[in-house]
Amino acid sequence: YHLLIGEMIMNKKRDLTQGSILKALLIVAIPTLFSSLIQMAYNLTDMFWVARVDQIDLIPEQAVSAVGIVGFYPWLGFGLIMLAKIGTQVKVSQAAGSNNMKLVSKIGNNGLLLMISFGILYTVFGFFGRELFISFFEPASANTAMFANGYMRILMISGIAFFVVNLFNGVYDGLGKTIMTLAVTASGLILNIILDPIFILNEVNVFGLFTINGLGLGVRGAAMATVIGQSSILLIYIGIYISKHRPFKIKLNFDFDPKVMKEIIRIGFPIGVQSVLFTVISMILARLINTFGTGPMAIQRVGSQIESFAWMIASGFQVALASFVGQNFGARQYKRIQEGYKVSMRLLVPYGILINVLFFVFARDLFSVFFKNPETLDIGTTYLRILSVSQLFMIVELASAGVMNGLGKTWIPSLVGVSGNMLRIPIALLLMGTLGYSGIWIGVSASSIVKGVVLVAWLVVLFRKLGKPDGILFENNL
């Protein structure tokens, strides 16, 4: 018990510059993977219960489509989150690798100030501009638009909490203490999972043993459960940061440093731009998909959560590699960086191939958990089989981006990501006339293949320069 508490709270950082590379990666990646899996479980559970709103006389496809439309707004806000979070995480990991914990505190405070500012902008626009945002998608029915409006209005209550929680997660990730991120975020997500059916439906049957009376709030209930879960995570973090075991002391009024703020923005800006543009492109594609009715839109919403079996695992290694590379780069252990990437690929490539096969073979079975309509299931089968082809390439893209982020070369994966994602629109417009919504999804899959190939090739070139006198060397510029 005492060892676990010490690992979670008392130790300021986890040293990733010594010992077994595989152990160092897994000890950071595994908690992140579990965090991702819990997030995925929440997303899937959310969709599962929203898809059951026929029990309260609502149309499931309309409800799922409404949640899918609003889901693009947090995704859009995530661009601002990534700008502050990744810049903070990378600089924290490099400072920790150099054993400069005073600098960690300064970076954390400046990152928090930036994140709070972004959170305020996100919340204000989301509340007052929600009708404008929803109208962009041209919802296929008035009910879908009404559900989306109510959902988004409630969701904005926890807008600032959504941002601040991600900053605290980024600090712990940079320190290699992803076990702490797991422990805190899991509590809120599990609470959300429990509250979802109670808030959404009138009655909830618990494993066939007994029945609980619910609130029957439908889509609005899903939003309320999310707000409570997100707010509970923030409250836990506040408790940590007012204790003596905090990773740094919060002092926003006295620790502002323009140079540190500029460095955070410099590193995070490319990723933030990439995330925002990726979301904008996805919104345009969603608008095109909406022209084919609520079925394809609902399938895309649920399908993206099923795909998270692949990309959330890869994201866990992306976080681990960014922290691992950042610390080893700060410690100037360049060969260890390259070996860390090779070790990751030995695990991720077989996993990616397995996911490709499973998604293609069991596409219809996976969607049958959420929908019963045969026509909707046909659409879902088409979606997942098309996207299954590119899962391996997406996985290696994310892992390679993690290495580049740790080196502070965030502009490279951002450039590749933006360029590749932009290909999706012309491909969709070219193919949707003859192939319908399938043409849109073919463009998404093809672009993922291109991005994966290009980013791996670019990383190979970077590795040849790493640690060379006229190549890539660590310099402490703070």
CSV table of C-alpha atoms in Angstrom, one decimal:
chain,number,residue,atom,x,y,z
A,1,TYR,CA,0.0,0.0,0.0
A,2,HIS,CA,2.7,2.5,1.0
A,3,LEU,CA,4.7,1.6,-2.2
A,4,LEU,CA,1.7,2.3,-4.3
A,5,ILE,CA,1.0,5.7,-2.6
A,6,GLY,CA,4.6,6.6,-3.0
A,7,GLU,CA,4.6,5.8,-6.7
A,8,MET,CA,1.3,7.7,-7.3
A,9,ILE,CA,1.9,10.8,-5.2
A,10,MET,CA,5.0,11.2,-3.2
A,11,ASN,CA,7.7,10.8,-5.9
A,12,LYS,CA,8.0,13.9,-8.0
A,13,LYS,CA,8.8,12.1,-11.2
A,14,ARG,CA,9.6,8.7,-12.7
A,15,ASP,CA,13.1,8.4,-14.1
A,16,LEU,CA,12.9,7.0,-17.7
A,17,THR,CA,16.6,7.5,-18.5
A,18,GLN,CA,17.8,4.4,-16.7
A,19,GLY,CA,17.2,0.6,-16.7
A,20,SER,CA,15.1,-1.5,-19.1
A,21,ILE,CA,13.7,0.4,-22.0
A,22,LEU,CA,10.7,-2.0,-22.3
A,23,LYS,CA,9.9,-1.6,-18.6
A,24,ALA,CA,10.3,2.2,-18.8
A,25,LEU,CA,7.9,2.4,-21.8
A,26,LEU,CA,5.3,0.0,-20.3
A,27,ILE,CA,5.3,1.6,-16.9
A,28,VAL,CA,4.2,4.9,-18.6
A,29,ALA,CA,2.2,3.4,-21.4
A,30,ILE,CA,0.1,0.9,-19.4
A,31,PRO,CA,-1.6,3.4,-17.1
A,32,THR,CA,-2.2,5.6,-20.2
A,33,LEU,CA,-3.7,2.6,-22.0
A,34,PHE,CA,-6.0,1.8,-19.1
A,35,SER,CA,-7.0,5.5,-19.0
A,36,SER,CA,-7.7,5.3,-22.7
A,37,LEU,CA,-9.6,2.0,-22.3
A,38,ILE,CA,-11.8,3.5,-19.5
A,39,GLN,CA,-12.4,6.6,-21.7
A,40,MET,CA,-13.3,4.2,-24.6
A,41,ALA,CA,-15.6,2.2,-22.2
A,42,TYR,CA,-17.3,5.5,-21.2
A,43,ASN,CA,-17.7,6.6,-24.9
A,44,LEU,CA,-19.1,3.2,-25.9
A,45,THR,CA,-21.4,3.0,-22.8
A,46,ASP,CA,-22.6,6.6,-23.5
A,47,MET,CA,-23.5,5.5,-27.1
A,48,PHE,CA,-25.0,2.3,-25.9
A,49,TRP,CA,-27.5,4.0,-23.5
A,50,VAL,CA,-28.2,6.9,-25.9
A,51,ALA,CA,-29.1,4.3,-28.6
A,52,ARG,CA,-31.7,2.8,-26.1
A,53,VAL,CA,-33.8,6.0,-26.0
A,54,ASP,CA,-36.6,4.2,-27.8
A,55,GLN,CA,-37.5,3.1,-24.3
A,56,ILE,CA,-38.6,6.7,-23.6
A,57,ASP,CA,-40.2,7.1,-27.1
A,58,LEU,CA,-37.3,8.8,-28.9
A,59,ILE,CA,-35.7,7.7,-32.2
A,60,PRO,CA,-32.2,6.3,-31.4
A,61,GLU,CA,-30.6,7.4,-34.7
A,62,GLN,CA,-31.7,11.0,-34.1
A,63,ALA,CA,-30.4,10.9,-30.5
A,64,VAL,CA,-27.0,9.4,-31.5
A,65,SER,CA,-26.7,11.8,-34.4
A,66,ALA,CA,-27.3,14.8,-32.0
A,67,VAL,CA,-24.6,13.6,-29.6
A,68,GLY,CA,-22.3,13.0,-32.6
A,69,ILE,CA,-22.8,16.6,-33.9
A,70,VAL,CA,-22.1,18.1,-30.5
A,71,GLY,CA,-19.1,15.8,-30.0
A,72,PHE,CA,-17.3,17.8,-32.7
A,73,TYR,CA,-17.2,20.8,-30.4
A,74,PRO,CA,-15.0,19.3,-27.6
A,75,TRP,CA,-13.0,17.8,-30.4
A,76,LEU,CA,-12.5,21.3,-31.8
A,77,GLY,CA,-11.7,22.6,-28.4
A,78,PHE,CA,-9.1,19.8,-28.0
A,79,GLY,CA,-6.9,21.8,-30.5
A,80,LEU,CA,-6.6,24.5,-27.9
A,81,ILE,CA,-6.1,21.9,-25.2
A,82,MET,CA,-3.3,20.2,-27.2
A,83,LEU,CA,-1.5,23.5,-27.8
A,84,ALA,CA,-1.2,24.1,-24.0
A,85,LYS,CA,-1.0,20.4,-22.9
A,86,ILE,CA,1.7,19.1,-25.3
A,87,GLY,CA,3.9,22.1,-25.0
A,88,THR,CA,3.7,21.8,-21.2
A,89,GLN,CA,4.2,18.0,-21.2
A,90,VAL,CA,7.2,18.1,-23.5
A,91,LYS,CA,9.0,20.9,-21.6
A,92,VAL,CA,8.1,19.3,-18.2
A,93,SER,CA,9.6,15.9,-19.4
A,94,GLN,CA,12.8,17.6,-20.7
A,95,ALA,CA,13.1,19.6,-17.5
A,96,ALA,CA,12.6,16.5,-15.4
A,97,GLY,CA,15.2,14.7,-17.5
A,98,SER,CA,17.6,17.5,-16.6
A,99,ASN,CA,16.6,17.1,-12.9
A,100,ASN,CA,15.4,20.8,-12.8
A,101,MET,CA,12.2,20.5,-10.7
A,102,LYS,CA,12.1,24.3,-10.2
A,103,LEU,CA,11.7,24.7,-13.9
A,104,VAL,CA,9.0,22.1,-13.9
A,105,SER,CA,7.0,24.3,-11.4
A,106,LYS,CA,7.4,27.4,-13.7
A,107,ILE,CA,6.4,25.5,-16.8
A,108,GLY,CA,3.3,24.0,-15.0
A,109,ASN,CA,2.1,27.4,-13.8
A,110,ASN,CA,2.5,29.0,-17.2
A,111,GLY,CA,0.8,26.1,-18.9
A,112,LEU,CA,-2.1,26.3,-16.4
A,113,LEU,CA,-2.6,30.0,-17.0
A,114,LEU,CA,-2.7,29.4,-20.8
A,115,MET,CA,-5.1,26.5,-20.4
A,116,ILE,CA,-7.5,28.5,-18.2
A,117,SER,CA,-7.6,31.3,-20.8
A,118,PHE,CA,-8.4,28.9,-23.5
A,119,GLY,CA,-11.1,27.2,-21.3
A,120,ILE,CA,-12.9,30.5,-20.8
A,121,LEU,CA,-13.0,31.2,-24.6
A,122,TYR,CA,-14.2,27.7,-25.3
A,123,THR,CA,-17.0,27.9,-22.7
A,124,VAL,CA,-18.3,31.3,-23.7
A,125,PHE,CA,-18.4,30.5,-27.4
A,126,GLY,CA,-19.9,27.1,-26.8
A,127,PHE,CA,-22.8,28.5,-24.8
A,128,PHE,CA,-23.7,31.5,-26.8
A,129,GLY,CA,-22.7,30.2,-30.2
A,130,ARG,CA,-24.2,26.7,-30.0
A,131,GLU,CA,-27.0,27.3,-32.5
A,132,LEU,CA,-24.6,28.6,-35.1
A,133,PHE,CA,-22.3,25.6,-34.5
A,134,ILE,CA,-25.1,23.1,-34.8
A,135,SER,CA,-26.6,24.7,-37.9
A,136,PHE,CA,-23.3,24.2,-39.7
A,137,PHE,CA,-24.1,20.4,-39.9
A,138,GLU,CA,-27.6,21.0,-41.4
A,139,PRO,CA,-29.2,18.3,-39.1
A,140,ALA,CA,-31.4,15.9,-41.0
A,141,SER,CA,-34.3,16.4,-38.6
A,142,ALA,CA,-35.7,19.1,-36.3
A,143,ASN,CA,-35.5,16.7,-33.4
A,144,THR,CA,-31.8,16.1,-34.0
A,145,ALA,CA,-31.2,19.8,-33.9
A,146,MET,CA,-33.2,20.2,-30.7
A,147,PHE,CA,-31.5,17.4,-28.9
A,148,ALA,CA,-28.1,18.7,-29.9
A,149,ASN,CA,-28.9,22.2,-28.6
A,150,GLY,CA,-30.0,20.9,-25.2
A,151,TYR,CA,-27.0,18.6,-25.0
A,152,MET,CA,-24.5,21.3,-25.8
A,153,ARG,CA,-26.0,23.9,-23.4
A,154,ILE,CA,-25.5,21.6,-20.5
A,155,LEU,CA,-22.1,20.4,-21.6
A,156,MET,CA,-20.7,23.9,-21.3
A,157,ILE,CA,-21.1,23.9,-17.5
A,158,SER,CA,-17.9,21.8,-17.3
A,159,GLY,CA,-16.1,23.6,-20.1
A,160,ILE,CA,-13.3,25.1,-18.0
A,161,ALA,CA,-13.0,21.8,-16.0
A,162,PHE,CA,-12.5,19.9,-19.3
A,163,PHE,CA,-9.5,22.1,-20.1
A,164,VAL,CA,-7.8,22.3,-16.7
A,165,VAL,CA,-8.0,18.6,-16.1
A,166,ASN,CA,-6.1,18.0,-19.3
A,167,LEU,CA,-3.4,20.4,-18.2
A,168,PHE,CA,-2.9,18.5,-15.0
A,169,ASN,CA,-2.9,15.2,-16.9
A,170,GLY,CA,-0.1,16.6,-19.2
A,171,VAL,CA,2.1,17.6,-16.2
A,172,TYR,CA,1.9,14.1,-14.8
A,173,ASP,CA,2.5,12.5,-18.2
A,174,GLY,CA,5.6,14.6,-18.6
A,175,LEU,CA,6.9,13.5,-15.3
A,176,GLY,CA,6.3,9.9,-16.3
A,177,LYS,CA,3.7,9.4,-13.6
A,178,THR,CA,0.8,8.3,-15.8
A,179,ILE,CA,-0.4,6.0,-12.9
A,180,MET,CA,-1.6,9.2,-11.3
A,181,THR,CA,-3.4,10.3,-14.4
A,182,LEU,CA,-5.1,6.9,-14.5
A,183,ALA,CA,-6.2,6.9,-10.9
A,184,VAL,CA,-7.7,10.4,-11.1
A,185,THR,CA,-9.4,10.3,-14.5
A,186,ALA,CA,-10.7,6.7,-13.9
A,187,SER,CA,-12.8,7.8,-10.9
A,188,GLY,CA,-14.6,10.5,-12.9
A,189,LEU,CA,-15.2,8.2,-16.0
A,190,ILE,CA,-16.5,5.4,-13.9
A,191,LEU,CA,-18.9,7.8,-12.1
A,192,ASN,CA,-20.0,8.9,-15.6
A,193,ILE,CA,-20.6,5.3,-16.7
A,194,ILE,CA,-22.7,4.7,-13.6
A,195,LEU,CA,-24.8,7.8,-14.0
A,196,ASP,CA,-25.4,7.5,-17.7
A,197,PRO,CA,-28.3,5.0,-17.7
A,198,ILE,CA,-29.9,6.5,-14.6
A,199,PHE,CA,-30.0,10.0,-16.1
A,200,ILE,CA,-30.9,8.9,-19.7
A,201,LEU,CA,-33.6,6.2,-19.2
A,202,ASN,CA,-36.8,5.8,-17.0
A,203,GLU,CA,-35.8,2.4,-15.7
A,204,VAL,CA,-32.5,0.6,-15.6
A,205,ASN,CA,-32.3,-3.2,-15.2
A,206,VAL,CA,-29.2,-4.1,-13.2
A,207,PHE,CA,-27.9,-7.5,-14.5
A,208,GLY,CA,-31.4,-8.9,-14.3
A,209,LEU,CA,-31.4,-8.7,-10.5
A,210,PHE,CA,-33.3,-5.5,-9.7
A,211,THR,CA,-34.6,-2.4,-11.4
A,212,ILE,CA,-33.6,1.2,-10.6
A,213,ASN,CA,-35.9,4.1,-11.5
A,214,GLY,CA,-34.2,6.6,-13.8
A,215,LEU,CA,-34.7,10.3,-14.6
A,216,GLY,CA,-35.6,9.7,-18.3
A,217,LEU,CA,-33.9,12.8,-19.5
A,218,GLY,CA,-32.6,11.3,-22.8
A,219,VAL,CA,-29.8,13.2,-24.5
A,220,ARG,CA,-29.9,15.9,-21.8
A,221,GLY,CA,-29.2,13.2,-19.2
A,222,ALA,CA,-26.1,12.1,-21.0
A,223,ALA,CA,-24.8,15.6,-20.9
A,224,MET,CA,-25.5,16.0,-17.2
A,225,ALA,CA,-23.6,12.7,-16.4
A,226,THR,CA,-20.7,14.0,-18.4
A,227,VAL,CA,-20.7,17.3,-16.5
A,228,ILE,CA,-20.7,15.6,-13.1
A,229,GLY,CA,-18.0,13.2,-14.1
A,230,GLN,CA,-15.7,15.9,-15.5
A,231,SER,CA,-16.2,18.1,-12.5
A,232,SER,CA,-15.4,15.3,-10.0
A,233,ILE,CA,-12.0,14.8,-11.7
A,234,LEU,CA,-11.2,18.5,-11.3
A,235,LEU,CA,-12.2,18.4,-7.6
A,236,ILE,CA,-9.8,15.5,-7.0
A,237,TYR,CA,-7.0,17.4,-8.7
A,238,ILE,CA,-7.8,20.5,-6.6
A,239,GLY,CA,-7.4,18.3,-3.5
A,240,ILE,CA,-4.0,17.1,-4.7
A,241,TYR,CA,-2.7,20.5,-5.5
A,242,ILE,CA,-3.6,21.9,-2.1
A,243,SER,CA,-1.8,19.0,-0.4
A,244,LYS,CA,2.0,18.7,0.2
A,245,HIS,CA,2.2,16.0,-2.4
A,246,ARG,CA,1.4,18.3,-5.4
A,247,PRO,CA,3.8,18.1,-8.4
A,248,PHE,CA,4.2,21.9,-8.2
A,249,LYS,CA,2.8,24.8,-6.3
A,250,ILE,CA,0.1,26.8,-8.1
A,251,LYS,CA,1.0,30.5,-8.1
A,252,LEU,CA,-0.4,32.0,-11.3
A,253,ASN,CA,0.1,35.7,-10.2
A,254,PHE,CA,3.8,35.3,-9.5
A,255,ASP,CA,5.3,32.7,-11.8
A,256,PHE,CA,4.3,34.1,-15.3
A,257,ASP,CA,7.3,34.0,-17.6
A,258,PRO,CA,7.0,35.2,-21.2
A,259,LYS,CA,9.9,33.1,-22.3
A,260,VAL,CA,8.4,29.9,-20.8
A,261,MET,CA,4.9,30.8,-22.2
A,262,LYS,CA,6.5,31.4,-25.7
A,263,GLU,CA,8.2,28.0,-25.6
A,264,ILE,CA,5.1,26.2,-24.6
A,265,ILE,CA,3.2,27.8,-27.4
A,266,ARG,CA,6.0,27.1,-29.9
A,267,ILE,CA,6.0,23.4,-29.2
A,268,GLY,CA,2.2,23.1,-28.8
A,269,PHE,CA,1.1,25.4,-31.6
A,270,PRO,CA,1.7,22.9,-34.6
A,271,ILE,CA,-0.2,20.2,-32.8
A,272,GLY,CA,-3.0,22.5,-31.8
A,273,VAL,CA,-3.4,23.7,-35.4
A,274,GLN,CA,-3.3,20.1,-36.6
A,275,SER,CA,-6.0,19.1,-34.1
A,276,VAL,CA,-8.3,22.1,-35.0
A,277,LEU,CA,-7.9,21.6,-38.8
A,278,PHE,CA,-8.4,17.9,-38.4
A,279,THR,CA,-11.7,18.6,-36.6
A,280,VAL,CA,-12.8,21.2,-39.2
A,281,ILE,CA,-12.1,18.7,-42.0
A,282,SER,CA,-14.1,16.0,-40.0
A,283,MET,CA,-16.9,18.5,-39.6
A,284,ILE,CA,-17.0,19.1,-43.3
A,285,LEU,CA,-17.1,15.4,-44.0
A,286,ALA,CA,-19.8,14.9,-41.3
A,287,ARG,CA,-21.9,17.6,-43.1
A,288,LEU,CA,-21.5,15.6,-46.4
A,289,ILE,CA,-22.4,12.4,-44.6
A,290,ASN,CA,-25.5,14.1,-43.1
A,291,THR,CA,-26.8,14.5,-46.7
A,292,PHE,CA,-27.4,10.7,-46.7
A,293,GLY,CA,-29.6,10.8,-43.6
A,294,THR,CA,-29.2,10.1,-39.8
A,295,GLY,CA,-28.2,6.4,-40.3
A,296,PRO,CA,-24.7,7.1,-41.7
A,297,MET,CA,-24.1,9.9,-39.2
A,298,ALA,CA,-25.0,7.7,-36.3
A,299,ILE,CA,-22.8,4.9,-37.7
A,300,GLN,CA,-19.8,7.3,-38.0
A,301,ARG,CA,-20.3,8.4,-34.4
A,302,VAL,CA,-20.4,4.8,-33.0
A,303,GLY,CA,-17.8,3.6,-35.5
A,304,SER,CA,-15.3,6.2,-34.3
A,305,GLN,CA,-15.7,4.8,-30.8
A,306,ILE,CA,-15.1,1.2,-32.0
A,307,GLU,CA,-12.0,2.4,-33.9
A,308,SER,CA,-10.7,3.6,-30.5
A,309,PHE,CA,-9.6,0.0,-29.8
A,310,ALA,CA,-6.8,0.8,-32.2
A,311,TRP,CA,-6.0,4.5,-31.8
A,312,MET,CA,-6.3,4.7,-28.1
A,313,ILE,CA,-3.8,1.9,-27.6
A,314,ALA,CA,-1.5,3.7,-30.0
A,315,SER,CA,-2.2,7.0,-28.2
A,316,GLY,CA,-1.0,5.4,-25.0
A,317,PHE,CA,2.3,4.6,-26.6
A,318,GLN,CA,2.4,8.1,-28.1
A,319,VAL,CA,2.2,9.6,-24.6
A,320,ALA,CA,4.8,7.1,-23.3
A,321,LEU,CA,7.2,7.8,-26.2
A,322,ALA,CA,6.9,11.5,-25.8
A,323,SER,CA,7.7,11.3,-22.1
A,324,PHE,CA,10.4,8.7,-22.7
A,325,VAL,CA,12.0,10.6,-25.5
A,326,GLY,CA,11.7,13.9,-23.8
A,327,GLN,CA,13.5,12.8,-20.7
A,328,ASN,CA,16.2,10.9,-22.6
A,329,PHE,CA,16.7,13.9,-24.9
A,330,GLY,CA,17.1,16.1,-21.9
A,331,ALA,CA,19.6,13.6,-20.5
A,332,ARG,CA,21.3,13.5,-23.9
A,333,GLN,CA,20.9,9.7,-24.2
A,334,TYR,CA,20.3,9.6,-28.0
A,335,LYS,CA,20.8,5.9,-28.7
A,336,ARG,CA,18.3,5.0,-26.0
A,337,ILE,CA,15.7,7.1,-27.9
A,338,GLN,CA,16.1,5.1,-31.1
A,339,GLU,CA,16.0,1.8,-29.2
A,340,GLY,CA,12.8,2.8,-27.5
A,341,TYR,CA,11.1,3.4,-30.8
A,342,LYS,CA,12.2,0.0,-32.1
A,343,VAL,CA,10.9,-1.7,-28.9
A,344,SER,CA,7.5,0.0,-29.4
A,345,MET,CA,7.2,-1.1,-33.0
A,346,ARG,CA,7.8,-4.7,-32.1
A,347,LEU,CA,4.6,-4.5,-30.0
A,348,LEU,CA,2.5,-2.2,-32.1
A,349,VAL,CA,2.9,-3.6,-35.6
A,350,PRO,CA,1.5,-7.1,-34.7
A,351,TYR,CA,-1.3,-5.5,-32.7
A,352,GLY,CA,-2.2,-3.3,-35.7
A,353,ILE,CA,-2.4,-6.3,-38.0
A,354,LEU,CA,-4.6,-8.1,-35.6
A,355,ILE,CA,-7.0,-5.1,-35.4
A,356,ASN,CA,-7.1,-4.9,-39.2
A,357,VAL,CA,-8.3,-8.5,-39.4
A,358,LEU,CA,-10.7,-8.3,-36.4
A,359,PHE,CA,-12.4,-5.1,-37.7
A,360,PHE,CA,-12.9,-6.6,-41.2
A,361,VAL,CA,-14.2,-10.0,-40.1
A,362,PHE,CA,-16.5,-8.9,-37.2
A,363,ALA,CA,-17.7,-5.5,-38.5
A,364,ARG,CA,-21.4,-6.4,-38.4
A,365,ASP,CA,-21.2,-8.1,-35.0
A,366,LEU,CA,-19.6,-5.1,-33.4
A,367,PHE,CA,-22.3,-2.7,-34.6
A,368,SER,CA,-25.1,-5.1,-33.6
A,369,VAL,CA,-24.3,-4.3,-30.0
A,370,PHE,CA,-25.7,-0.8,-30.6
A,371,PHE,CA,-28.2,-1.1,-33.4
A,372,LYS,CA,-30.9,-3.6,-34.5
A,373,ASN,CA,-32.1,-2.1,-37.8
A,374,PRO,CA,-30.7,-4.2,-40.7
A,375,GLU,CA,-30.2,-1.2,-42.9
A,376,THR,CA,-28.2,0.6,-40.2
A,377,LEU,CA,-26.1,-2.6,-39.7
A,378,ASP,CA,-25.3,-2.8,-43.4
A,379,ILE,CA,-24.0,0.8,-43.3
A,380,GLY,CA,-21.9,0.0,-40.2
A,381,THR,CA,-20.4,-3.1,-41.8
A,382,THR,CA,-19.4,-1.0,-44.9
A,383,TYR,CA,-17.8,1.7,-42.6
A,384,LEU,CA,-15.7,-0.6,-40.5
A,385,ARG,CA,-14.5,-2.8,-43.4
A,386,ILE,CA,-13.3,0.3,-45.2
A,387,LEU,CA,-11.6,1.8,-42.2
A,388,SER,CA,-10.1,-1.6,-41.1
A,389,VAL,CA,-7.5,-1.4,-43.9
A,390,SER,CA,-5.8,1.6,-42.5
A,391,GLN,CA,-5.6,0.8,-38.8
A,392,LEU,CA,-2.0,-0.4,-38.8
A,393,PHE,CA,-0.9,2.8,-40.6
A,394,MET,CA,-2.7,5.0,-38.1
A,395,ILE,CA,-1.0,3.2,-35.2
A,396,VAL,CA,2.5,3.6,-36.5
A,397,GLU,CA,1.7,7.2,-37.4
A,398,LEU,CA,0.8,8.0,-33.8
A,399,ALA,CA,3.8,6.3,-32.3
A,400,SER,CA,6.2,8.1,-34.7
A,401,ALA,CA,4.5,11.4,-33.8
A,402,GLY,CA,5.2,10.6,-30.1
A,403,VAL,CA,8.9,10.4,-30.7
A,404,MET,CA,8.9,13.6,-32.7
A,405,ASN,CA,6.9,15.4,-30.0
A,406,GLY,CA,9.4,14.3,-27.3
A,407,LEU,CA,12.2,15.8,-29.5
A,408,GLY,CA,10.3,19.1,-29.7
A,409,LYS,CA,9.8,18.6,-33.5
A,410,THR,CA,6.0,18.8,-33.2
A,411,TRP,CA,5.7,20.7,-36.5
A,412,ILE,CA,6.7,17.6,-38.5
A,413,PRO,CA,3.7,15.3,-37.5
A,414,SER,CA,1.5,18.3,-37.7
A,415,LEU,CA,2.5,19.1,-41.2
A,416,VAL,CA,2.1,15.5,-42.3
A,417,GLY,CA,-1.2,15.2,-40.5
A,418,VAL,CA,-2.7,18.4,-41.9
A,419,SER,CA,-1.6,17.6,-45.4
A,420,GLY,CA,-2.9,14.1,-45.3
A,421,ASN,CA,-6.2,15.0,-43.7
A,422,MET,CA,-6.8,17.7,-46.3
A,423,LEU,CA,-6.7,15.0,-49.0
A,424,ARG,CA,-9.9,13.6,-47.5
A,425,ILE,CA,-12.1,16.4,-48.8
A,426,PRO,CA,-11.3,16.2,-52.5
A,427,ILE,CA,-11.3,12.4,-52.4
A,428,ALA,CA,-14.8,12.5,-50.7
A,429,LEU,CA,-16.2,15.0,-53.3
A,430,LEU,CA,-14.7,12.9,-56.1
A,431,LEU,CA,-16.1,9.5,-55.0
A,432,MET,CA,-19.3,10.3,-53.1
A,433,GLY,CA,-21.2,11.0,-56.4
A,434,THR,CA,-20.7,7.3,-57.5
A,435,LEU,CA,-20.1,5.5,-54.2
A,436,GLY,CA,-22.2,7.5,-51.8
A,437,TYR,CA,-21.1,7.7,-48.2
A,438,SER,CA,-18.6,4.8,-48.9
A,439,GLY,CA,-16.6,7.3,-51.0
A,440,ILE,CA,-16.1,9.6,-48.0
A,441,TRP,CA,-14.9,6.8,-45.8
A,442,ILE,CA,-12.5,5.5,-48.5
A,443,GLY,CA,-10.9,9.0,-48.5
A,444,VAL,CA,-10.4,8.8,-44.7
A,445,SER,CA,-8.8,5.4,-44.9
A,446,ALA,CA,-6.5,6.3,-47.8
A,447,SER,CA,-5.2,9.4,-46.1
A,448,SER,CA,-4.3,7.4,-43.0
A,449,ILE,CA,-2.2,5.1,-45.1
A,450,VAL,CA,-0.4,8.0,-46.7
A,451,LYS,CA,0.3,9.7,-43.3
A,452,GLY,CA,1.6,6.5,-41.7
A,453,VAL,CA,4.1,5.8,-44.5
A,454,VAL,CA,5.4,9.4,-44.8
A,455,LEU,CA,5.9,9.9,-41.0
A,456,VAL,CA,7.8,6.7,-40.5
A,457,ALA,CA,10.1,7.5,-43.4
A,458,TRP,CA,10.7,11.0,-42.0
A,459,LEU,CA,11.5,9.7,-38.6
A,460,VAL,CA,14.1,7.4,-40.1
A,461,VAL,CA,15.8,10.5,-41.6
A,462,LEU,CA,15.7,12.3,-38.2
A,463,PHE,CA,17.3,9.3,-36.4
A,464,ARG,CA,20.3,9.6,-38.8
A,465,LYS,CA,20.9,13.1,-37.5
A,466,LEU,CA,20.1,12.5,-33.8
A,467,GLY,CA,23.1,13.1,-31.5
A,468,LYS,CA,25.4,14.2,-34.4
A,469,PRO,CA,27.5,17.4,-33.9
A,470,ASP,CA,25.8,19.0,-36.9
A,471,GLY,CA,22.5,17.3,-36.3
A,472,ILE,CA,19.8,17.2,-33.6
A,473,LEU,CA,21.2,17.9,-30.1
A,474,PHE,CA,19.5,19.0,-26.8
A,475,GLU,CA,19.9,22.6,-25.8
A,476,ASN,CA,18.3,24.0,-22.6
A,477,ASN,CA,16.9,27.4,-23.8
A,478,LEU,CA,15.0,28.2,-20.7
